[in-house]
Coordinates of C-alpha atoms and ligand atoms in Angstrom, one line a residue:
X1 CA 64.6 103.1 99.1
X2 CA 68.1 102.2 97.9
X3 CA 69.7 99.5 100.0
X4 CA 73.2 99.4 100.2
X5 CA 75.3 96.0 100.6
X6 CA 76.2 96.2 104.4
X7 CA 78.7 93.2 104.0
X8 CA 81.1 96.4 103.0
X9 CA 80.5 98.3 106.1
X10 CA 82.4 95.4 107.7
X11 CA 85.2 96.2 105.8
X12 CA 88.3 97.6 108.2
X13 CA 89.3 100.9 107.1
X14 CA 90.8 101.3 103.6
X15 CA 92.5 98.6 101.4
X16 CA 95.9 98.4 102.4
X17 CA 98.1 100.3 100.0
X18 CA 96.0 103.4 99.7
X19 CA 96.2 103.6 103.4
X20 CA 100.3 103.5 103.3
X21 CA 99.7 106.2 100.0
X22 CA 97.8 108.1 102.3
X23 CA 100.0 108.2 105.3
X24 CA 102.8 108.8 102.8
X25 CA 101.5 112.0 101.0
X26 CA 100.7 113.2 104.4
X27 CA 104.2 113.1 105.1
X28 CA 105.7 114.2 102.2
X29 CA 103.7 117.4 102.4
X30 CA 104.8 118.3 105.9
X31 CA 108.5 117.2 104.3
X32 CA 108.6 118.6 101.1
X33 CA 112.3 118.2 101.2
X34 CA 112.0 114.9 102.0
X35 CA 113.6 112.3 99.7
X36 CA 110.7 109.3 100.2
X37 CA 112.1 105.9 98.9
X38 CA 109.1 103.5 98.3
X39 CA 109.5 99.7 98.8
X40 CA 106.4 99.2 100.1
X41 CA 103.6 98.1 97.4
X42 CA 105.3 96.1 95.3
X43 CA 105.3 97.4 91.9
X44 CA 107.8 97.0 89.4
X45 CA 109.9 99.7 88.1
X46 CA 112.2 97.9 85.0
X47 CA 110.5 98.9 82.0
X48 CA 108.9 96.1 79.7
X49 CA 111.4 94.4 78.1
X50 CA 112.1 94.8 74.4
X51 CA 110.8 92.0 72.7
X52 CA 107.1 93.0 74.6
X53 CA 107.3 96.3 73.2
X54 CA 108.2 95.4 69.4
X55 CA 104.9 92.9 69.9
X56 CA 102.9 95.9 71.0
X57 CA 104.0 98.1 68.4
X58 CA 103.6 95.5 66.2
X59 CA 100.3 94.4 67.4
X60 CA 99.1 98.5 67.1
X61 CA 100.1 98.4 63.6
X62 CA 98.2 95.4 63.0
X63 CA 95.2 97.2 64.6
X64 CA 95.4 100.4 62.2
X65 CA 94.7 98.0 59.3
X66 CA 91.4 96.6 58.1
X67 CA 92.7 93.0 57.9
X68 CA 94.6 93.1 61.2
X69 CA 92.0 95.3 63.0
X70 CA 90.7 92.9 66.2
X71 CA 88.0 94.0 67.7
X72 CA 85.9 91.5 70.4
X73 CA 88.5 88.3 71.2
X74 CA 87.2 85.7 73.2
X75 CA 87.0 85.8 76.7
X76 CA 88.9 83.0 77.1
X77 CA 92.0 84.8 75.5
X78 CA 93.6 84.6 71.9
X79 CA 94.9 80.7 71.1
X80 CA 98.0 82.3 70.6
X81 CA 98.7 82.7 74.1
X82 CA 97.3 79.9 76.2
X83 CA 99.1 77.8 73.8
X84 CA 102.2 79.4 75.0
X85 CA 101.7 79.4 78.7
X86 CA 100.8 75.8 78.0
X87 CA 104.3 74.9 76.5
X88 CA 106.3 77.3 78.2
X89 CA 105.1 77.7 81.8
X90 CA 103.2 74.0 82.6
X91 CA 104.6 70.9 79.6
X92 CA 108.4 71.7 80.8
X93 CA 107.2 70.7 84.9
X94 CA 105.3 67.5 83.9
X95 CA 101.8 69.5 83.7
X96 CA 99.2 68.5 81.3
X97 CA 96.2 71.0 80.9
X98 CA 94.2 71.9 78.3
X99 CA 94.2 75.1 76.9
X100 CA 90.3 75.3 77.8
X101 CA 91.7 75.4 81.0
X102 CA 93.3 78.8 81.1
X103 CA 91.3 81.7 81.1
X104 CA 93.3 85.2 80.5
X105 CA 92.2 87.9 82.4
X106 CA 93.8 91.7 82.9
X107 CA 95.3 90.3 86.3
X108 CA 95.4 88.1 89.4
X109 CA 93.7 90.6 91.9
X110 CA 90.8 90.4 90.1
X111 CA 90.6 86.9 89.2
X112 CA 91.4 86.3 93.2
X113 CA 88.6 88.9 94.3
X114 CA 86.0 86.9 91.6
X115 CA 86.7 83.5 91.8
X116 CA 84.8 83.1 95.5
X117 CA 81.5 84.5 93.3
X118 CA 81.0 81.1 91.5
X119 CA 81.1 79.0 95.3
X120 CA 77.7 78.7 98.2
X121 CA 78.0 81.8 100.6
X122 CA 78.1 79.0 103.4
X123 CA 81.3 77.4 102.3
X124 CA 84.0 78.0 105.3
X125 CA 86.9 80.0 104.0
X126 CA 90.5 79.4 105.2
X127 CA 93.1 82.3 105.0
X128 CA 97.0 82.5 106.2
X129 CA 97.5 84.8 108.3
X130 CA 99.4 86.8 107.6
X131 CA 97.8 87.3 104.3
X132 CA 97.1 89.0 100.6
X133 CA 94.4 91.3 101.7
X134 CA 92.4 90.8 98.7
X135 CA 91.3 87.1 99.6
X136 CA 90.0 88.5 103.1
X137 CA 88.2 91.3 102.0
X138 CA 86.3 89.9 98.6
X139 CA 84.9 87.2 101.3
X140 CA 84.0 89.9 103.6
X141 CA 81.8 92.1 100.6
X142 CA 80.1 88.6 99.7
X143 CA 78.9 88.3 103.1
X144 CA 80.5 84.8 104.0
X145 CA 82.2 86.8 107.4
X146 CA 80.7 88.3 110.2
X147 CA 81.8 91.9 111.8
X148 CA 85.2 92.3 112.5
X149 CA 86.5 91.0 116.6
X150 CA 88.9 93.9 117.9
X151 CA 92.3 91.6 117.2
X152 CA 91.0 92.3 113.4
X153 CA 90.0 89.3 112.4
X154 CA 86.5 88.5 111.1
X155 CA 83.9 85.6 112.4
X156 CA 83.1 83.2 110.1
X157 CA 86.8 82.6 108.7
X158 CA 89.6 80.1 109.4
X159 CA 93.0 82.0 110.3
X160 CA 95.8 79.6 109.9
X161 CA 98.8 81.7 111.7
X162 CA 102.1 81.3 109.7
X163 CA 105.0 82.2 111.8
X164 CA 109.0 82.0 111.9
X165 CA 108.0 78.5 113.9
X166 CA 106.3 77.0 111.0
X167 CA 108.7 78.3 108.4
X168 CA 104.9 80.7 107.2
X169 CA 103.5 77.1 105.9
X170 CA 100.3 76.2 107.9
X171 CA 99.3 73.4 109.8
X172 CA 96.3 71.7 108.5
X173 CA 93.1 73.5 109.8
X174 CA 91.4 71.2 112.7
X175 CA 88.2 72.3 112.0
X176 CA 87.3 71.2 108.4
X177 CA 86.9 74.3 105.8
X178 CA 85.9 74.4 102.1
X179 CA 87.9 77.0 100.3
X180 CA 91.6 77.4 101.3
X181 CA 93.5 80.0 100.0
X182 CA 97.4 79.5 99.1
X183 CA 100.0 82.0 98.0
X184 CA 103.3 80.6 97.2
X185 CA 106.2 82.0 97.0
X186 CA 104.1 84.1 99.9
X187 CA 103.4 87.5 99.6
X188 CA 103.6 88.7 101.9
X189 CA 106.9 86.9 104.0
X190 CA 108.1 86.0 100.9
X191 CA 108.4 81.8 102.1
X192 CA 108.0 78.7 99.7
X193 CA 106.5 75.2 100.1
X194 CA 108.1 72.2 99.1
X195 CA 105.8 69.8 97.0
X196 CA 105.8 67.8 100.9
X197 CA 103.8 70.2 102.1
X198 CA 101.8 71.5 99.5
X199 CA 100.7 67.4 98.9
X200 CA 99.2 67.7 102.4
X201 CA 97.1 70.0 101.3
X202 CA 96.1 68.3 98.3
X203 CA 95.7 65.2 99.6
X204 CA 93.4 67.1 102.6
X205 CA 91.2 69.2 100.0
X206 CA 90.4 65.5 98.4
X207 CA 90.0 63.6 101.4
X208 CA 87.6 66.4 102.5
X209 CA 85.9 67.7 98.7
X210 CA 87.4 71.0 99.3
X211 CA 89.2 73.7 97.1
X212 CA 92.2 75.3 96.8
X213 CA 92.6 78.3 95.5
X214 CA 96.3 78.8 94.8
X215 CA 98.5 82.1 94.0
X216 CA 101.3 81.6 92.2
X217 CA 102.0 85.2 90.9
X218 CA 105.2 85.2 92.1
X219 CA 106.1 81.7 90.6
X220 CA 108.9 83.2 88.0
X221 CA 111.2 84.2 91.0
X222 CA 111.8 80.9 92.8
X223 CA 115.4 80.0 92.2
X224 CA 115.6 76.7 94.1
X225 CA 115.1 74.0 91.8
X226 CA 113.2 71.7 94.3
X227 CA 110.4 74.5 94.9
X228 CA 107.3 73.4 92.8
X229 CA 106.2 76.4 90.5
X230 CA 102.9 75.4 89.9
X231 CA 100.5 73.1 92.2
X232 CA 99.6 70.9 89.8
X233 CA 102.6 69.3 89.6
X234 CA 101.5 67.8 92.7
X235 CA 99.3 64.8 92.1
X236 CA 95.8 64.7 91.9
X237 CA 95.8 68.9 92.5
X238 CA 93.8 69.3 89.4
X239 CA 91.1 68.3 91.2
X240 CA 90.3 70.0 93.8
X241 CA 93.1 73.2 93.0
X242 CA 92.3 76.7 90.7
X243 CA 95.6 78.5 90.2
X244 CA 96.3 82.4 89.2
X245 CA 99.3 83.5 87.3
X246 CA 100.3 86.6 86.6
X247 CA 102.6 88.3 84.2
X248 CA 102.8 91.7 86.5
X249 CA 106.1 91.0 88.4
X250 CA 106.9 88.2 85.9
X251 CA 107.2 90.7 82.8
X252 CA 106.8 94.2 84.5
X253 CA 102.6 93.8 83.9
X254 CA 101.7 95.6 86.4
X255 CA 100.5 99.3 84.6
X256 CA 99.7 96.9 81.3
X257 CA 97.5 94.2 83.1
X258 CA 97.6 90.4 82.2
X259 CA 97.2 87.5 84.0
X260 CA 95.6 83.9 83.7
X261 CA 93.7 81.4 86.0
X262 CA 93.5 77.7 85.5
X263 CA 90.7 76.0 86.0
X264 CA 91.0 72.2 85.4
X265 CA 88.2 70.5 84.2
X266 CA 88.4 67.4 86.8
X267 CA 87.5 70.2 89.4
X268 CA 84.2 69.7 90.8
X269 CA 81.8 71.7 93.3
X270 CA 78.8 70.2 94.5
X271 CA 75.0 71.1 95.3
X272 CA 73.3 71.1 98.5
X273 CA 71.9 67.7 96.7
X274 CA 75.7 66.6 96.5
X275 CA 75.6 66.6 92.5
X276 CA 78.9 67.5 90.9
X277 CA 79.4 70.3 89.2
X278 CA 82.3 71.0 86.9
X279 CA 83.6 73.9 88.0
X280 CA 84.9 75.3 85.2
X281 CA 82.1 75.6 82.7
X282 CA 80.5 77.6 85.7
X283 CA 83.8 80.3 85.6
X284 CA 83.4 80.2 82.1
X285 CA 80.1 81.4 82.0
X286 CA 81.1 83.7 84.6
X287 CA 84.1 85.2 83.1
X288 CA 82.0 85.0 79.7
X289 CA 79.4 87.4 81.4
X290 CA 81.3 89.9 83.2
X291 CA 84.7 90.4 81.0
X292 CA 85.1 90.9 77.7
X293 CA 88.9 90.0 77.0
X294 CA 92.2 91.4 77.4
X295 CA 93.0 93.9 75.0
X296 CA 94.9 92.2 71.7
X297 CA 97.5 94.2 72.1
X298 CA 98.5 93.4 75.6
X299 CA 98.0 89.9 75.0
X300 CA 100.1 89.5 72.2
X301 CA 102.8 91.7 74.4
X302 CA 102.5 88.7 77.3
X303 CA 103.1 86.1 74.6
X304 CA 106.5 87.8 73.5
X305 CA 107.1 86.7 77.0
X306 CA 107.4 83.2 75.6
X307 CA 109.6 84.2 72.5
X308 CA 113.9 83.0 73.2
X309 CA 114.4 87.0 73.5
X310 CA 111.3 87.5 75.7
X311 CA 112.4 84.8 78.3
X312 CA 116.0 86.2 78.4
X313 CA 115.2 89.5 78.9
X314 CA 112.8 89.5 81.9
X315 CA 115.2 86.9 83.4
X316 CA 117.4 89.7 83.4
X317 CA 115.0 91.7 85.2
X318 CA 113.8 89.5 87.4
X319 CA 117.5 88.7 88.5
X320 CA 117.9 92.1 89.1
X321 CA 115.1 92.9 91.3
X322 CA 116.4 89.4 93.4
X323 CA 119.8 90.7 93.5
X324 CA 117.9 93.7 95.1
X325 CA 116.5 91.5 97.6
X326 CA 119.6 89.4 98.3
X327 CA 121.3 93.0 99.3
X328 CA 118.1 93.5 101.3
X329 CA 118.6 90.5 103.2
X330 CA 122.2 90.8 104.0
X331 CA 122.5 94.3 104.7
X332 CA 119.3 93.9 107.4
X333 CA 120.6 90.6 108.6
X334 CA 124.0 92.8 109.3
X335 CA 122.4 95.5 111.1
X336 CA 121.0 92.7 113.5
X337 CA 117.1 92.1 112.2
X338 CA 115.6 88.7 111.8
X339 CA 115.5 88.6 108.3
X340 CA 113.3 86.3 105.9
X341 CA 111.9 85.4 102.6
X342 CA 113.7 87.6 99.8
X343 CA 115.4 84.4 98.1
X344 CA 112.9 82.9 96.2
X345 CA 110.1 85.8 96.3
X346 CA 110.9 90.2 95.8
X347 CA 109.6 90.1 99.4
X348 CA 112.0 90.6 102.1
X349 CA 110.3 90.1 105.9
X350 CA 111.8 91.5 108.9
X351 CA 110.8 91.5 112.5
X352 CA 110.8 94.9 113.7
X353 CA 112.8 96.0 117.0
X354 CA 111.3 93.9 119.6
X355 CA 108.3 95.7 121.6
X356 CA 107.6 97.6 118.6
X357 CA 104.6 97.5 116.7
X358 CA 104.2 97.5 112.8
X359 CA 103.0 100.4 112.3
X360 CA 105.2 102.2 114.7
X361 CA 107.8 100.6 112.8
X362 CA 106.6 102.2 109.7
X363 CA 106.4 105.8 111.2
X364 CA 109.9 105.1 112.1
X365 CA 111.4 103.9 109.1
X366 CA 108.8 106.5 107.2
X367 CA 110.0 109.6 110.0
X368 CA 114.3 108.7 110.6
X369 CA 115.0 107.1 106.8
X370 CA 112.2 108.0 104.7
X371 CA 111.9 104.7 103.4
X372 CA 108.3 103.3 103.0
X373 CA 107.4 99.4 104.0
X374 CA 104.6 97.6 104.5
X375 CA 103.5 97.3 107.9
X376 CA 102.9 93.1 108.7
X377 CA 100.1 94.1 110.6
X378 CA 98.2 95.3 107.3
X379 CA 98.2 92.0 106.1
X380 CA 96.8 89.9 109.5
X381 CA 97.2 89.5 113.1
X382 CA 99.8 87.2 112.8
X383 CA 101.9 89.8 110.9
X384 CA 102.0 92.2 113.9
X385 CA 105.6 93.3 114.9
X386 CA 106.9 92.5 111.2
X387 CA 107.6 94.6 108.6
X388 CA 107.9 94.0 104.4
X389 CA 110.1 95.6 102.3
X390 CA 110.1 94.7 98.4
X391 CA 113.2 94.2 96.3
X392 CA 111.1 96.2 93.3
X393 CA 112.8 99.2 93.0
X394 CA 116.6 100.0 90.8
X395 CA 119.5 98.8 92.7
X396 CA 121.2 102.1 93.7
X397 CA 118.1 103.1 95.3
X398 CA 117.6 100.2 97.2
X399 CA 121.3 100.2 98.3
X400 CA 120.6 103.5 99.5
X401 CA 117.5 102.5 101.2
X402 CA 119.9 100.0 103.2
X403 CA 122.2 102.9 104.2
X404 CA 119.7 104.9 105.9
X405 CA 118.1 101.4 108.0
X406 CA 121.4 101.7 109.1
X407 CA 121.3 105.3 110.4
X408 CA 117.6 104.0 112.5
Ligands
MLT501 C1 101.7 93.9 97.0 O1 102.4 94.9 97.2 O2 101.3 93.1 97.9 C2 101.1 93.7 95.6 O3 101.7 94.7 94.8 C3 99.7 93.9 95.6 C4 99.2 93.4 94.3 O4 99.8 92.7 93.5 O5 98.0 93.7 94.1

């Protein structure tokens, strides 16, 4: 008899965004007049940027040749392109890695679901909350959680509550935990962390052999020169720290899919026997296993990223969709909301009308504006009563997203 994995009968209902797709077609069917702006998932809509599009034309071209056909590249990724997320994205901020140190993958939920597969089922995760659902839930289907309590929240993980108190940066854990998960700029509330406080939890994941596991998918929209981009440009962080990149929101990736995850080769796991292991042969053999490279065409798109034209062009985008979020933030801060996030990340996070609920929020907002957001309690506990709206969407649309809060 077939047994099935009950770790994924834990699971809450669905992931999060097919759940809002859901709830949205349901409307728009009993509104087929209805004119539904979406900034909930956040998904860009700028197109890819020219000099992207010339390398993936070019790169098809190559492909319809014998010499320039590719078939199998390495796992790792083509050379071409860890040696320019090397110079471009880590020499400029101090960061010495090698490129054996970057592995290329077709995107940063994935490499975020995987990465707990290569770590003991009894390591203790930690989690913001609120949080990227992804983290939670890949922990959950590898059976490190137990059931779900009513608030939500599963046994077995550390929730470290980020609020408007602690400017969504959290407090060192009291208990001690193995594998902390980081997402900065946050998705969801859109807040940074200042090298202070992202030390404290370097210097806690090497005081206590731990791991970080760090998100910086949203890196390429932090504006304030003293935010760190990457961790490792905190001190000793490539030791104990993995971090995911993506080039989805960063160059409009999202339908095309590439990404990378560094894994430093000071980072060490250890045995029940306490022997270290270097962590990153293990993802490579992992990643060696169970992917078999990003397409050569996409990759040599992302490394047009890199190119003078490249850089200038989805800057041009990215200021765009933070102009977006700027407009976000003052037209909701106008109508009276507590307003945050949306200067340094696409994600603008508001606290709904007091006494309401997130998701009532969302029927609201979904019902009186037809606008779609993303309901804070979709993400964690702690999210309850807020609400996220994201800056990815053309201007004119999201302006007149803005006029209709105000009609709420
Ligand atoms: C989000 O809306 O939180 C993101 O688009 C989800 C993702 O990047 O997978």
């Amino acid at each position: 008899m077939i047994k099935i994995n009950e770790n994924y009968l834990k699971l809450q209902a669905g992931y999060l965004f097919p759940e809002i797709g859901r709830r949205v077609s349901e409307f728009a069917e009993n509104n087929p007049d209805a004119d539904i702006i979406k900034l909930g998932i956040g998904d860009v809509t700028e197109p890819l940027c020219p000099a992207v599009i010339k390398a993936m034309h070019d790169a098809v071209d190559e492909m319809a040749t014998s010499e320039g056909f590719h078939g199998y590249g390495p796992e790792q990724g083509y050379e071409f392109l860890t040696e320019a997320i090397l110079a471009n994205d880590f020499a400029p901020r101090g960061v010495k890695l090698d490129k054996s140190e970057i592995f290329i993958s077709d995107g940063s939920k994935c490499d975020t679901g995987n990465i707990q597969e290569i770590f003991g089922l009894d390591n203790i995760v930690a989690v913001t909350d609120p949080v990227y659902p992804v983290y939670v839930d890949t922990n959950v289907m590898a059976g490190r959680t137990s059931n779900a309590t009513e608030g939500g929240r599963y046994g077995g993980i550390v929730y470290m509550p980020c609020t408007a108190e602690n400017n969504f940066v959290p407090e060192l854990p009291s208990e001690s935990v193995d594998m902390i998960y980081l997402c900065y700029p946050n998705n969801p509330t859109g807040a940074t962390a200042t090298k202070d406080q992202l030390k404290k939890w370097v210097d806690y994941a090497r005081e206590n052999k731990a791991l970080i596991l760090f998100d910086a998918a949203y890196e390429a929209f932090i504006s304030d020169p003293n935010i760190p981009h990457s961790i490792y440009e905190i001190d000793g962080a490539e030791e104990v720290a993995i971090e995911f990149r993506s080039f989805s929101k960063t160059a409009g990736f999202t339908g095309t899919r590439c990404a990378f995850t560094v894994v430093p080769k000071a980072l060490k796991a250890y045995t029940k026997a306490g022997e270290a292991i270097d962590v990153n042969a293990i993802w490579n053999r992992r990643h060696s296993t169970k992917f078999n490279g990003c397409s050569y065409i996409t990759q040599k798109g992302a490394a047009a990223v890199y190119t003078p034209e490249g850089k200038e062009q989805i800057r041009n985008t990215i200021n765009l969709y933070m102009d977006n979020a700027s407009r976000i933030r003052k037209a909701l801060t106008e109508l009276g909301y507590n307003v945050y996030g949306g200067q340094n990340a696409p994600y603008v996070w508001l606290q709904a009308p007091e006494g309401m609920k997130s998701w009532e929020f969302f029927d609201a907002v979904l019902n009186k504006a037809h606008v779609v957001g993303t309901p804070g309690a979709g993400f964690g506990a702690a999210g309850e009563g807020y609400f996220r709206l994201s800056a990815f969407n053309k201007p004119e649309i999201v302006d007149e997203a803005m006029k209709r809060f105000a009609k709420i």
